[in-house]
Amino acid sequence: MAQNTYTKSKWSDQMPLMPKFSTLIRFLPKNQILVSMGLLLLVLTGTQIYGRTVAQAASSTPPGTAPSQNTDASNFTLTKTLTEHAGGVGTVAISPDGKILVSGSSDKSIKIWDLETGELRRTLTGHTNPVLAVAISPDGKNLVSGSSDKTIKIWNLETGRLRRTLSGHSGAIYSVAISPDGRTLVSGSGDGRIKIWNLSTGGLQRTLSPRSGMILSVAISPDGESLASGNQDLSVKLWNLSTGRLVRSLKGHSFYAVWSVAFSPDGKMLVSGSHDKTIKIWNLDNGEVIRTLQDESPVFTVAINPDGKTIASGDESSNIKRWDMNTGQLLQTLSGHSDQVRSLAFSRDGKIIVSAGSGSRDETIRIWRSQ
């Protein structure tokens, strides 16, 4: 496979903290445009468009792990830092067998690593813009990537061979998810649409147009029946995956966008992370908020330990936090990244967290292990 000539991408080319204002208002009703202008001015006075303010950078926690007053017995510590990417790392995934780590970067590449040793096994090139999303099929055979070049690529994870390229979105692909049976692929895009594909054939099965602005995150329930989307309009939407019917719209976040969504292992709850500096835990039976967790900065990514007991979150201020799922108690803060954390992944046994540093000051992947 030919190696692309790399020109270092600006952070704005990857996952923007805030989109261009023209993009923002394109999805809003006319009576909300003036409100949005006010919100944009508020954001610009408090934080840079792409990155943190000087005050935020100066207040970053020194590298290490900072537990809260009450910590559990399985605190995580940093064991490896991977530095081969030449741009911010916006997305990571771990294979079902826990042996492979995959990362996507603003350097337009996908890297495949040995999770145990940290050795770089292979670099995949083919996307022409930053890689914003990756997912691995349940059988560990397929790797799916989404990019701001508006395409989705399906790769053979073992050989690195490109199997097919899917086109159809008119905006950046911010999130991809694969159903538990490995048959269905879902993509969420900046064009405001969700597309549902047949993973084996690449055929488009359905397009959902929720009119919620950009679709920033998608997740499929453990039973494969439900689809959740995190949206620019502050909502979390639940869909019937097989029919495409909108089941429920969850509302409660209060500023700009919902960046990340994740189902609990039993499928009874959903966790969402938002620019409003909160994490919400939702009861999917009635759509009500069970608990709201307060962070100190915008939350870009959430992941749930496979045991269902803890949540991990990554935020704009470069921290990873671990929370008790049942009580909402902050268990531990992991520091070490020097810029915002855009993606997190748990290993299937819950003993490893992989985090992605995504900014001009951090182009690293960090591997944390429970003690």
Tab-separated table of C-alpha atoms in Angstrom, residues 80 82 95 98-102 111-122 367 369:
chain	number	residue	atom	x	y	z
A	80	LYS	CA	3.157	2.677	28.691
A	82	LEU	CA	3.050	5.304	22.727
A	95	SER	CA	-9.719	-6.007	20.038
A	98	GLY	CA	-7.350	-7.924	24.335
A	99	LYS	CA	-4.227	-8.397	22.223
A	100	ILE	CA	-4.516	-5.566	19.684
A	101	LEU	CA	-4.849	-1.800	20.071
A	102	VAL	CA	-5.930	0.358	17.127
A	111	LYS	CA	-1.838	2.317	13.658
A	112	ILE	CA	-2.115	-1.239	14.914
A	113	TRP	CA	-0.240	-2.053	18.113
A	114	ASP	CA	0.531	-5.033	20.306
A	115	LEU	CA	-1.321	-4.036	23.469
A	116	GLU	CA	0.883	-6.074	25.792
A	117	THR	CA	4.272	-4.848	24.548
A	118	GLY	CA	3.337	-1.517	22.953
A	119	GLU	CA	5.104	-2.596	19.750
A	120	LEU	CA	3.840	-0.995	16.540
A	121	ARG	CA	2.768	-3.802	14.198
A	122	ARG	CA	1.435	-1.933	11.175
A	367	ILE	CA	-1.969	2.553	28.552
A	369	ARG	CA	-3.435	-0.964	34.139
